[in-house]
Amino acid sequence: MKKTRSLHFCIVVAVCVFAACSSPKHAVKLEYKDYEVNKTYVPDTGIQQLLLPYRDSVNRAMGKKIGVATQSLTRKLPESTLGNLMADCMREKASQKFNTNVDAAFVNYYGIRADLPQGDIVLGNIYELMPFDNLIVLQRMKGSVLREFLNLVASKGGWPVSGIQMQIKDKQATNILVNGKPLDDAADYLVANSDYVANGGDDCKMLKPIAQQSKGYLYRDALIEYIRALTQAGKPVSANIENRVTYVN
């Protein structure tokens, strides 16, 4: 027995010595291959069974009804029904969450990834149109900075706005009204936006140096609460074109 233990010890030591003397392994070549997933793809039944409980759980959650759209709400530049609904939601929920009066709110047009069809609105609809975990933040900015930001918005064709009315001429913002009054370059305005835009995303570099207020409030959650509140109040989930942003020659 003692002899056997000695033999085992020698083997272990030999393996350790060999491993210690071996040079570290490094990848010398990486190769990638793309596989197209289409209708001809045959699903793996084992993987399907593994994911089935999770898929059913997600489908139940995403299929939960939160309201009814009385009209089809779609995206369009320079103004759209869906954009107006989402911008009004941004402004109203920010005012409630931060317990203050928000002068204006904006939604990054290219961050809206789906329309909202007429009929039942389920949780999955909101995740489809807003798949990003963007937060609502507030920034207090000078009117001159807000004008610079609106000129950028105008150069992009116009974004959904709330509390703002303006025209776009030669890709510049003109005749800008904030809460019905002409934009004052020297005044301060409290603006709600997504943290992505406030952090300089989508070329909004003029906003990045401005301090932000955040409560960790997801814009997607705000949309869900906004639609639920409208429904519980017996109000329709709808919006109109109000000439908030128009093109002029």
JSON list of C-alpha atoms in Angstrom, two decimals, residues 14-197:
[
{"chain": "A", "resi": 14, "resn": "ALA", "atom": "CA", "xyz": [5.78, 14.41, -12.71]},
{"chain": "A", "resi": 15, "resn": "VAL", "atom": "CA", "xyz": [2.55, 15.89, -14.11]},
{"chain": "A", "resi": 16, "resn": "CYS", "atom": "CA", "xyz": [3.03, 19.12, -12.14]},
{"chain": "A", "resi": 17, "resn": "VAL", "atom": "CA", "xyz": [6.63, 19.44, -13.26]},
{"chain": "A", "resi": 18, "resn": "PHE", "atom": "CA", "xyz": [5.63, 18.82, -16.87]},
{"chain": "A", "resi": 19, "resn": "ALA", "atom": "CA", "xyz": [2.84, 21.40, -16.64]},
{"chain": "A", "resi": 20, "resn": "ALA", "atom": "CA", "xyz": [5.14, 23.93, -14.99]},
{"chain": "A", "resi": 21, "resn": "CYS", "atom": "CA", "xyz": [7.74, 23.47, -17.70]},
{"chain": "A", "resi": 22, "resn": "SER", "atom": "CA", "xyz": [5.22, 23.74, -20.53]},
{"chain": "A", "resi": 23, "resn": "SER", "atom": "CA", "xyz": [5.10, 27.09, -22.24]},
{"chain": "A", "resi": 24, "resn": "PRO", "atom": "CA", "xyz": [1.79, 29.06, -22.03]},
{"chain": "A", "resi": 25, "resn": "LYS", "atom": "CA", "xyz": [-0.66, 28.33, -24.83]},
{"chain": "A", "resi": 26, "resn": "HIS", "atom": "CA", "xyz": [-1.66, 31.13, -27.15]},
{"chain": "A", "resi": 27, "resn": "ALA", "atom": "CA", "xyz": [-4.22, 31.18, -29.93]},
{"chain": "A", "resi": 28, "resn": "VAL", "atom": "CA", "xyz": [-2.38, 31.39, -33.23]},
{"chain": "A", "resi": 29, "resn": "LYS", "atom": "CA", "xyz": [-5.43, 31.69, -35.47]},
{"chain": "A", "resi": 30, "resn": "LEU", "atom": "CA", "xyz": [-9.11, 32.54, -35.16]},
{"chain": "A", "resi": 31, "resn": "GLU", "atom": "CA", "xyz": [-11.67, 31.63, -37.78]},
{"chain": "A", "resi": 32, "resn": "TYR", "atom": "CA", "xyz": [-15.30, 32.70, -37.97]},
{"chain": "A", "resi": 33, "resn": "LYS", "atom": "CA", "xyz": [-18.14, 31.26, -39.94]},
{"chain": "A", "resi": 34, "resn": "ASP", "atom": "CA", "xyz": [-21.60, 32.82, -40.27]},
{"chain": "A", "resi": 35, "resn": "TYR", "atom": "CA", "xyz": [-24.69, 30.63, -40.33]},
{"chain": "A", "resi": 36, "resn": "GLU", "atom": "CA", "xyz": [-27.82, 32.09, -41.86]},
{"chain": "A", "resi": 37, "resn": "VAL", "atom": "CA", "xyz": [-30.96, 31.33, -39.86]},
{"chain": "A", "resi": 38, "resn": "ASN", "atom": "CA", "xyz": [-33.87, 31.06, -42.28]},
{"chain": "A", "resi": 39, "resn": "LYS", "atom": "CA", "xyz": [-36.95, 28.94, -42.90]},
{"chain": "A", "resi": 40, "resn": "THR", "atom": "CA", "xyz": [-34.86, 26.03, -44.12]},
{"chain": "A", "resi": 41, "resn": "TYR", "atom": "CA", "xyz": [-33.12, 25.80, -40.78]},
{"chain": "A", "resi": 42, "resn": "VAL", "atom": "CA", "xyz": [-34.16, 22.72, -38.81]},
{"chain": "A", "resi": 43, "resn": "PRO", "atom": "CA", "xyz": [-34.62, 23.59, -35.13]},
{"chain": "A", "resi": 44, "resn": "ASP", "atom": "CA", "xyz": [-32.76, 21.51, -32.59]},
{"chain": "A", "resi": 45, "resn": "THR", "atom": "CA", "xyz": [-35.46, 19.77, -30.55]},
{"chain": "A", "resi": 46, "resn": "GLY", "atom": "CA", "xyz": [-33.17, 19.44, -27.54]},
{"chain": "A", "resi": 47, "resn": "ILE", "atom": "CA", "xyz": [-32.51, 23.17, -27.41]},
{"chain": "A", "resi": 48, "resn": "GLN", "atom": "CA", "xyz": [-36.22, 23.85, -27.97]},
{"chain": "A", "resi": 49, "resn": "GLN", "atom": "CA", "xyz": [-37.16, 21.71, -24.97]},
{"chain": "A", "resi": 50, "resn": "LEU", "atom": "CA", "xyz": [-34.50, 23.41, -22.87]},
{"chain": "A", "resi": 51, "resn": "LEU", "atom": "CA", "xyz": [-35.79, 26.89, -23.73]},
{"chain": "A", "resi": 52, "resn": "LEU", "atom": "CA", "xyz": [-39.50, 26.04, -23.71]},
{"chain": "A", "resi": 53, "resn": "PRO", "atom": "CA", "xyz": [-40.24, 27.05, -20.07]},
{"chain": "A", "resi": 54, "resn": "TYR", "atom": "CA", "xyz": [-38.40, 30.36, -20.51]},
{"chain": "A", "resi": 55, "resn": "ARG", "atom": "CA", "xyz": [-40.07, 31.08, -23.87]},
{"chain": "A", "resi": 56, "resn": "ASP", "atom": "CA", "xyz": [-43.54, 30.42, -22.48]},
{"chain": "A", "resi": 57, "resn": "SER", "atom": "CA", "xyz": [-42.84, 32.64, -19.48]},
{"chain": "A", "resi": 58, "resn": "VAL", "atom": "CA", "xyz": [-41.59, 35.51, -21.66]},
{"chain": "A", "resi": 59, "resn": "ASN", "atom": "CA", "xyz": [-44.51, 35.15, -24.08]},
{"chain": "A", "resi": 60, "resn": "ARG", "atom": "CA", "xyz": [-47.00, 35.33, -21.20]},
{"chain": "A", "resi": 61, "resn": "ALA", "atom": "CA", "xyz": [-45.34, 38.47, -19.85]},
{"chain": "A", "resi": 62, "resn": "MET", "atom": "CA", "xyz": [-44.99, 40.17, -23.24]},
{"chain": "A", "resi": 63, "resn": "GLY", "atom": "CA", "xyz": [-48.58, 39.33, -24.17]},
{"chain": "A", "resi": 64, "resn": "LYS", "atom": "CA", "xyz": [-50.05, 41.14, -21.18]},
{"chain": "A", "resi": 65, "resn": "LYS", "atom": "CA", "xyz": [-52.52, 43.83, -22.31]},
{"chain": "A", "resi": 66, "resn": "ILE", "atom": "CA", "xyz": [-51.86, 47.35, -21.01]},
{"chain": "A", "resi": 67, "resn": "GLY", "atom": "CA", "xyz": [-54.19, 49.45, -23.18]},
{"chain": "A", "resi": 68, "resn": "VAL", "atom": "CA", "xyz": [-55.98, 49.92, -26.48]},
{"chain": "A", "resi": 69, "resn": "ALA", "atom": "CA", "xyz": [-54.84, 52.15, -29.34]},
{"chain": "A", "resi": 70, "resn": "THR", "atom": "CA", "xyz": [-57.88, 53.76, -30.96]},
{"chain": "A", "resi": 71, "resn": "GLN", "atom": "CA", "xyz": [-55.82, 54.47, -34.07]},
{"chain": "A", "resi": 72, "resn": "SER", "atom": "CA", "xyz": [-52.63, 53.24, -35.68]},
{"chain": "A", "resi": 73, "resn": "LEU", "atom": "CA", "xyz": [-49.73, 55.33, -34.35]},
{"chain": "A", "resi": 74, "resn": "THR", "atom": "CA", "xyz": [-46.81, 55.56, -36.75]},
{"chain": "A", "resi": 75, "resn": "ARG", "atom": "CA", "xyz": [-43.38, 57.17, -37.13]},
{"chain": "A", "resi": 76, "resn": "LYS", "atom": "CA", "xyz": [-42.74, 59.93, -39.62]},
{"chain": "A", "resi": 77, "resn": "LEU", "atom": "CA", "xyz": [-40.61, 63.05, -40.08]},
{"chain": "A", "resi": 78, "resn": "PRO", "atom": "CA", "xyz": [-40.90, 65.89, -39.26]},
{"chain": "A", "resi": 79, "resn": "GLU", "atom": "CA", "xyz": [-43.86, 65.02, -37.00]},
{"chain": "A", "resi": 80, "resn": "SER", "atom": "CA", "xyz": [-45.92, 61.91, -36.32]},
{"chain": "A", "resi": 81, "resn": "THR", "atom": "CA", "xyz": [-48.72, 60.69, -34.10]},
{"chain": "A", "resi": 82, "resn": "LEU", "atom": "CA", "xyz": [-46.48, 58.14, -32.39]},
{"chain": "A", "resi": 83, "resn": "GLY", "atom": "CA", "xyz": [-43.75, 60.74, -31.92]},
{"chain": "A", "resi": 84, "resn": "ASN", "atom": "CA", "xyz": [-46.16, 63.20, -30.30]},
{"chain": "A", "resi": 85, "resn": "LEU", "atom": "CA", "xyz": [-47.49, 60.52, -27.95]},
{"chain": "A", "resi": 86, "resn": "MET", "atom": "CA", "xyz": [-43.98, 59.49, -26.91]},
{"chain": "A", "resi": 87, "resn": "ALA", "atom": "CA", "xyz": [-42.72, 63.06, -26.48]},
{"chain": "A", "resi": 88, "resn": "ASP", "atom": "CA", "xyz": [-45.76, 64.00, -24.38]},
{"chain": "A", "resi": 89, "resn": "CYS", "atom": "CA", "xyz": [-45.14, 60.89, -22.29]},
{"chain": "A", "resi": 90, "resn": "MET", "atom": "CA", "xyz": [-41.50, 61.91, -21.79]},
{"chain": "A", "resi": 91, "resn": "ARG", "atom": "CA", "xyz": [-42.49, 65.39, -20.61]},
{"chain": "A", "resi": 92, "resn": "GLU", "atom": "CA", "xyz": [-45.42, 64.38, -18.39]},
{"chain": "A", "resi": 93, "resn": "LYS", "atom": "CA", "xyz": [-43.71, 61.43, -16.68]},
{"chain": "A", "resi": 94, "resn": "ALA", "atom": "CA", "xyz": [-40.53, 63.47, -16.15]},
{"chain": "A", "resi": 95, "resn": "SER", "atom": "CA", "xyz": [-42.58, 66.25, -14.53]},
{"chain": "A", "resi": 96, "resn": "GLN", "atom": "CA", "xyz": [-44.21, 63.69, -12.23]},
{"chain": "A", "resi": 97, "resn": "LYS", "atom": "CA", "xyz": [-41.05, 61.75, -11.41]},
{"chain": "A", "resi": 98, "resn": "PHE", "atom": "CA", "xyz": [-38.94, 64.82, -10.65]},
{"chain": "A", "resi": 99, "resn": "ASN", "atom": "CA", "xyz": [-41.86, 66.78, -9.16]},
{"chain": "A", "resi": 100, "resn": "THR", "atom": "CA", "xyz": [-41.12, 69.85, -11.24]},
{"chain": "A", "resi": 101, "resn": "ASN", "atom": "CA", "xyz": [-42.32, 71.69, -14.33]},
{"chain": "A", "resi": 102, "resn": "VAL", "atom": "CA", "xyz": [-40.49, 70.49, -17.44]},
{"chain": "A", "resi": 103, "resn": "ASP", "atom": "CA", "xyz": [-40.38, 73.02, -20.26]},
{"chain": "A", "resi": 104, "resn": "ALA", "atom": "CA", "xyz": [-39.70, 70.66, -23.16]},
{"chain": "A", "resi": 105, "resn": "ALA", "atom": "CA", "xyz": [-39.06, 67.03, -23.99]},
{"chain": "A", "resi": 106, "resn": "PHE", "atom": "CA", "xyz": [-37.46, 65.28, -26.96]},
{"chain": "A", "resi": 107, "resn": "VAL", "atom": "CA", "xyz": [-37.34, 61.76, -28.36]},
{"chain": "A", "resi": 108, "resn": "ASN", "atom": "CA", "xyz": [-34.56, 60.52, -30.61]},
{"chain": "A", "resi": 109, "resn": "TYR", "atom": "CA", "xyz": [-36.49, 59.67, -33.77]},
{"chain": "A", "resi": 110, "resn": "TYR", "atom": "CA", "xyz": [-34.13, 56.90, -34.84]},
{"chain": "A", "resi": 111, "resn": "GLY", "atom": "CA", "xyz": [-34.47, 55.24, -31.43]},
{"chain": "A", "resi": 112, "resn": "ILE", "atom": "CA", "xyz": [-38.13, 54.46, -32.14]},
{"chain": "A", "resi": 113, "resn": "ARG", "atom": "CA", "xyz": [-37.95, 50.98, -33.64]},
{"chain": "A", "resi": 114, "resn": "ALA", "atom": "CA", "xyz": [-41.60, 50.08, -34.36]},
{"chain": "A", "resi": 115, "resn": "ASP", "atom": "CA", "xyz": [-45.08, 51.51, -34.89]},
{"chain": "A", "resi": 116, "resn": "LEU", "atom": "CA", "xyz": [-48.03, 50.95, -32.60]},
{"chain": "A", "resi": 117, "resn": "PRO", "atom": "CA", "xyz": [-50.89, 49.24, -34.47]},
{"chain": "A", "resi": 118, "resn": "GLN", "atom": "CA", "xyz": [-54.54, 49.96, -33.79]},
{"chain": "A", "resi": 119, "resn": "GLY", "atom": "CA", "xyz": [-56.12, 47.65, -31.22]},
{"chain": "A", "resi": 120, "resn": "ASP", "atom": "CA", "xyz": [-54.84, 46.00, -28.07]},
{"chain": "A", "resi": 121, "resn": "ILE", "atom": "CA", "xyz": [-51.48, 47.22, -26.82]},
{"chain": "A", "resi": 122, "resn": "VAL", "atom": "CA", "xyz": [-49.46, 44.51, -25.10]},
{"chain": "A", "resi": 123, "resn": "LEU", "atom": "CA", "xyz": [-46.23, 44.81, -23.18]},
{"chain": "A", "resi": 124, "resn": "GLY", "atom": "CA", "xyz": [-44.32, 43.35, -26.11]},
{"chain": "A", "resi": 125, "resn": "ASN", "atom": "CA", "xyz": [-45.38, 46.29, -28.33]},
{"chain": "A", "resi": 126, "resn": "ILE", "atom": "CA", "xyz": [-43.57, 48.71, -26.01]},
{"chain": "A", "resi": 127, "resn": "TYR", "atom": "CA", "xyz": [-40.41, 46.59, -25.94]},
{"chain": "A", "resi": 128, "resn": "GLU", "atom": "CA", "xyz": [-40.49, 46.47, -29.75]},
{"chain": "A", "resi": 129, "resn": "LEU", "atom": "CA", "xyz": [-40.76, 50.22, -30.23]},
{"chain": "A", "resi": 130, "resn": "MET", "atom": "CA", "xyz": [-38.32, 51.03, -27.43]},
{"chain": "A", "resi": 131, "resn": "PRO", "atom": "CA", "xyz": [-35.87, 48.12, -26.99]},
{"chain": "A", "resi": 132, "resn": "PHE", "atom": "CA", "xyz": [-33.17, 50.28, -25.39]},
{"chain": "A", "resi": 133, "resn": "ASP", "atom": "CA", "xyz": [-32.66, 50.75, -21.65]},
{"chain": "A", "resi": 134, "resn": "ASN", "atom": "CA", "xyz": [-32.53, 54.54, -21.93]},
{"chain": "A", "resi": 135, "resn": "LEU", "atom": "CA", "xyz": [-33.16, 56.62, -18.82]},
{"chain": "A", "resi": 136, "resn": "ILE", "atom": "CA", "xyz": [-35.14, 59.85, -18.62]},
{"chain": "A", "resi": 137, "resn": "VAL", "atom": "CA", "xyz": [-32.88, 62.66, -17.44]},
{"chain": "A", "resi": 138, "resn": "LEU", "atom": "CA", "xyz": [-33.34, 66.38, -16.94]},
{"chain": "A", "resi": 139, "resn": "GLN", "atom": "CA", "xyz": [-30.93, 69.10, -17.99]},
{"chain": "A", "resi": 140, "resn": "ARG", "atom": "CA", "xyz": [-31.18, 72.81, -17.30]},
{"chain": "A", "resi": 141, "resn": "MET", "atom": "CA", "xyz": [-29.76, 74.66, -20.28]},
{"chain": "A", "resi": 142, "resn": "LYS", "atom": "CA", "xyz": [-29.48, 78.15, -21.67]},
{"chain": "A", "resi": 143, "resn": "GLY", "atom": "CA", "xyz": [-31.76, 79.11, -24.51]},
{"chain": "A", "resi": 144, "resn": "SER", "atom": "CA", "xyz": [-28.70, 79.52, -26.74]},
{"chain": "A", "resi": 145, "resn": "VAL", "atom": "CA", "xyz": [-27.75, 75.88, -26.14]},
{"chain": "A", "resi": 146, "resn": "LEU", "atom": "CA", "xyz": [-31.34, 74.76, -26.72]},
{"chain": "A", "resi": 147, "resn": "ARG", "atom": "CA", "xyz": [-31.29, 76.67, -30.03]},
{"chain": "A", "resi": 148, "resn": "GLU", "atom": "CA", "xyz": [-28.04, 74.91, -31.03]},
{"chain": "A", "resi": 149, "resn": "PHE", "atom": "CA", "xyz": [-29.62, 71.56, -30.15]},
{"chain": "A", "resi": 150, "resn": "LEU", "atom": "CA", "xyz": [-32.78, 72.40, -32.15]},
{"chain": "A", "resi": 151, "resn": "ASN", "atom": "CA", "xyz": [-30.66, 73.35, -35.15]},
{"chain": "A", "resi": 152, "resn": "LEU", "atom": "CA", "xyz": [-29.11, 69.88, -34.98]},
{"chain": "A", "resi": 153, "resn": "VAL", "atom": "CA", "xyz": [-32.59, 68.34, -34.69]},
{"chain": "A", "resi": 154, "resn": "ALA", "atom": "CA", "xyz": [-33.65, 70.39, -37.73]},
{"chain": "A", "resi": 155, "resn": "SER", "atom": "CA", "xyz": [-30.63, 69.19, -39.72]},
{"chain": "A", "resi": 156, "resn": "LYS", "atom": "CA", "xyz": [-31.76, 65.62, -39.05]},
{"chain": "A", "resi": 157, "resn": "GLY", "atom": "CA", "xyz": [-35.26, 66.32, -40.37]},
{"chain": "A", "resi": 158, "resn": "GLY", "atom": "CA", "xyz": [-36.95, 66.99, -37.01]},
{"chain": "A", "resi": 159, "resn": "TRP", "atom": "CA", "xyz": [-37.49, 64.84, -33.92]},
{"chain": "A", "resi": 160, "resn": "PRO", "atom": "CA", "xyz": [-40.60, 64.27, -31.79]},
{"chain": "A", "resi": 161, "resn": "VAL", "atom": "CA", "xyz": [-41.00, 67.23, -29.40]},
{"chain": "A", "resi": 162, "resn": "SER", "atom": "CA", "xyz": [-43.28, 68.30, -26.59]},
{"chain": "A", "resi": 163, "resn": "GLY", "atom": "CA", "xyz": [-43.54, 71.87, -25.34]},
{"chain": "A", "resi": 164, "resn": "ILE", "atom": "CA", "xyz": [-41.81, 73.06, -28.52]},
{"chain": "A", "resi": 165, "resn": "GLN", "atom": "CA", "xyz": [-43.12, 74.39, -31.80]},
{"chain": "A", "resi": 166, "resn": "MET", "atom": "CA", "xyz": [-40.76, 75.24, -34.64]},
{"chain": "A", "resi": 167, "resn": "GLN", "atom": "CA", "xyz": [-40.27, 75.36, -38.38]},
{"chain": "A", "resi": 168, "resn": "ILE", "atom": "CA", "xyz": [-37.39, 73.93, -40.37]},
{"chain": "A", "resi": 169, "resn": "LYS", "atom": "CA", "xyz": [-35.91, 76.01, -43.17]},
{"chain": "A", "resi": 170, "resn": "ASP", "atom": "CA", "xyz": [-32.67, 75.12, -44.92]},
{"chain": "A", "resi": 171, "resn": "LYS", "atom": "CA", "xyz": [-32.06, 72.51, -42.17]},
{"chain": "A", "resi": 172, "resn": "GLN", "atom": "CA", "xyz": [-32.16, 75.22, -39.47]},
{"chain": "A", "resi": 173, "resn": "ALA", "atom": "CA", "xyz": [-34.74, 75.73, -36.72]},
{"chain": "A", "resi": 174, "resn": "THR", "atom": "CA", "xyz": [-36.76, 78.94, -37.11]},
{"chain": "A", "resi": 175, "resn": "ASN", "atom": "CA", "xyz": [-39.75, 80.54, -35.39]},
{"chain": "A", "resi": 176, "resn": "ILE", "atom": "CA", "xyz": [-39.08, 78.51, -32.25]},
{"chain": "A", "resi": 177, "resn": "LEU", "atom": "CA", "xyz": [-41.67, 78.67, -29.50]},
{"chain": "A", "resi": 178, "resn": "VAL", "atom": "CA", "xyz": [-41.23, 77.17, -26.03]},
{"chain": "A", "resi": 179, "resn": "ASN", "atom": "CA", "xyz": [-44.54, 76.77, -24.25]},
{"chain": "A", "resi": 180, "resn": "GLY", "atom": "CA", "xyz": [-46.02, 79.22, -26.74]},
{"chain": "A", "resi": 181, "resn": "LYS", "atom": "CA", "xyz": [-43.37, 81.92, -26.22]},
{"chain": "A", "resi": 182, "resn": "PRO", "atom": "CA", "xyz": [-40.40, 82.80, -28.46]},
{"chain": "A", "resi": 183, "resn": "LEU", "atom": "CA", "xyz": [-37.17, 81.08, -27.48]},
{"chain": "A", "resi": 184, "resn": "ASP", "atom": "CA", "xyz": [-35.02, 83.39, -25.31]},
{"chain": "A", "resi": 185, "resn": "ASP", "atom": "CA", "xyz": [-31.27, 82.70, -25.73]},
{"chain": "A", "resi": 186, "resn": "ALA", "atom": "CA", "xyz": [-30.54, 84.14, -22.27]},
{"chain": "A", "resi": 187, "resn": "ALA", "atom": "CA", "xyz": [-33.26, 82.23, -20.38]},
{"chain": "A", "resi": 188, "resn": "ASP", "atom": "CA", "xyz": [-32.90, 78.86, -18.63]},
{"chain": "A", "resi": 189, "resn": "TYR", "atom": "CA", "xyz": [-35.02, 75.91, -19.72]},
{"chain": "A", "resi": 190, "resn": "LEU", "atom": "CA", "xyz": [-35.55, 72.55, -18.04]},
{"chain": "A", "resi": 191, "resn": "VAL", "atom": "CA", "xyz": [-35.45, 69.86, -20.70]},
{"chain": "A", "resi": 192, "resn": "ALA", "atom": "CA", "xyz": [-36.24, 66.13, -20.51]},
{"chain": "A", "resi": 193, "resn": "ASN", "atom": "CA", "xyz": [-34.33, 63.80, -22.75]},
{"chain": "A", "resi": 194, "resn": "SER", "atom": "CA", "xyz": [-32.93, 60.29, -22.85]},
{"chain": "A", "resi": 195, "resn": "ASP", "atom": "CA", "xyz": [-29.57, 59.75, -21.19]},
{"chain": "A", "resi": 196, "resn": "TYR", "atom": "CA", "xyz": [-28.23, 58.59, -24.57]},
{"chain": "A", "resi": 197, "resn": "VAL", "atom": "CA", "xyz": [-28.89, 61.97, -26.17]}
]
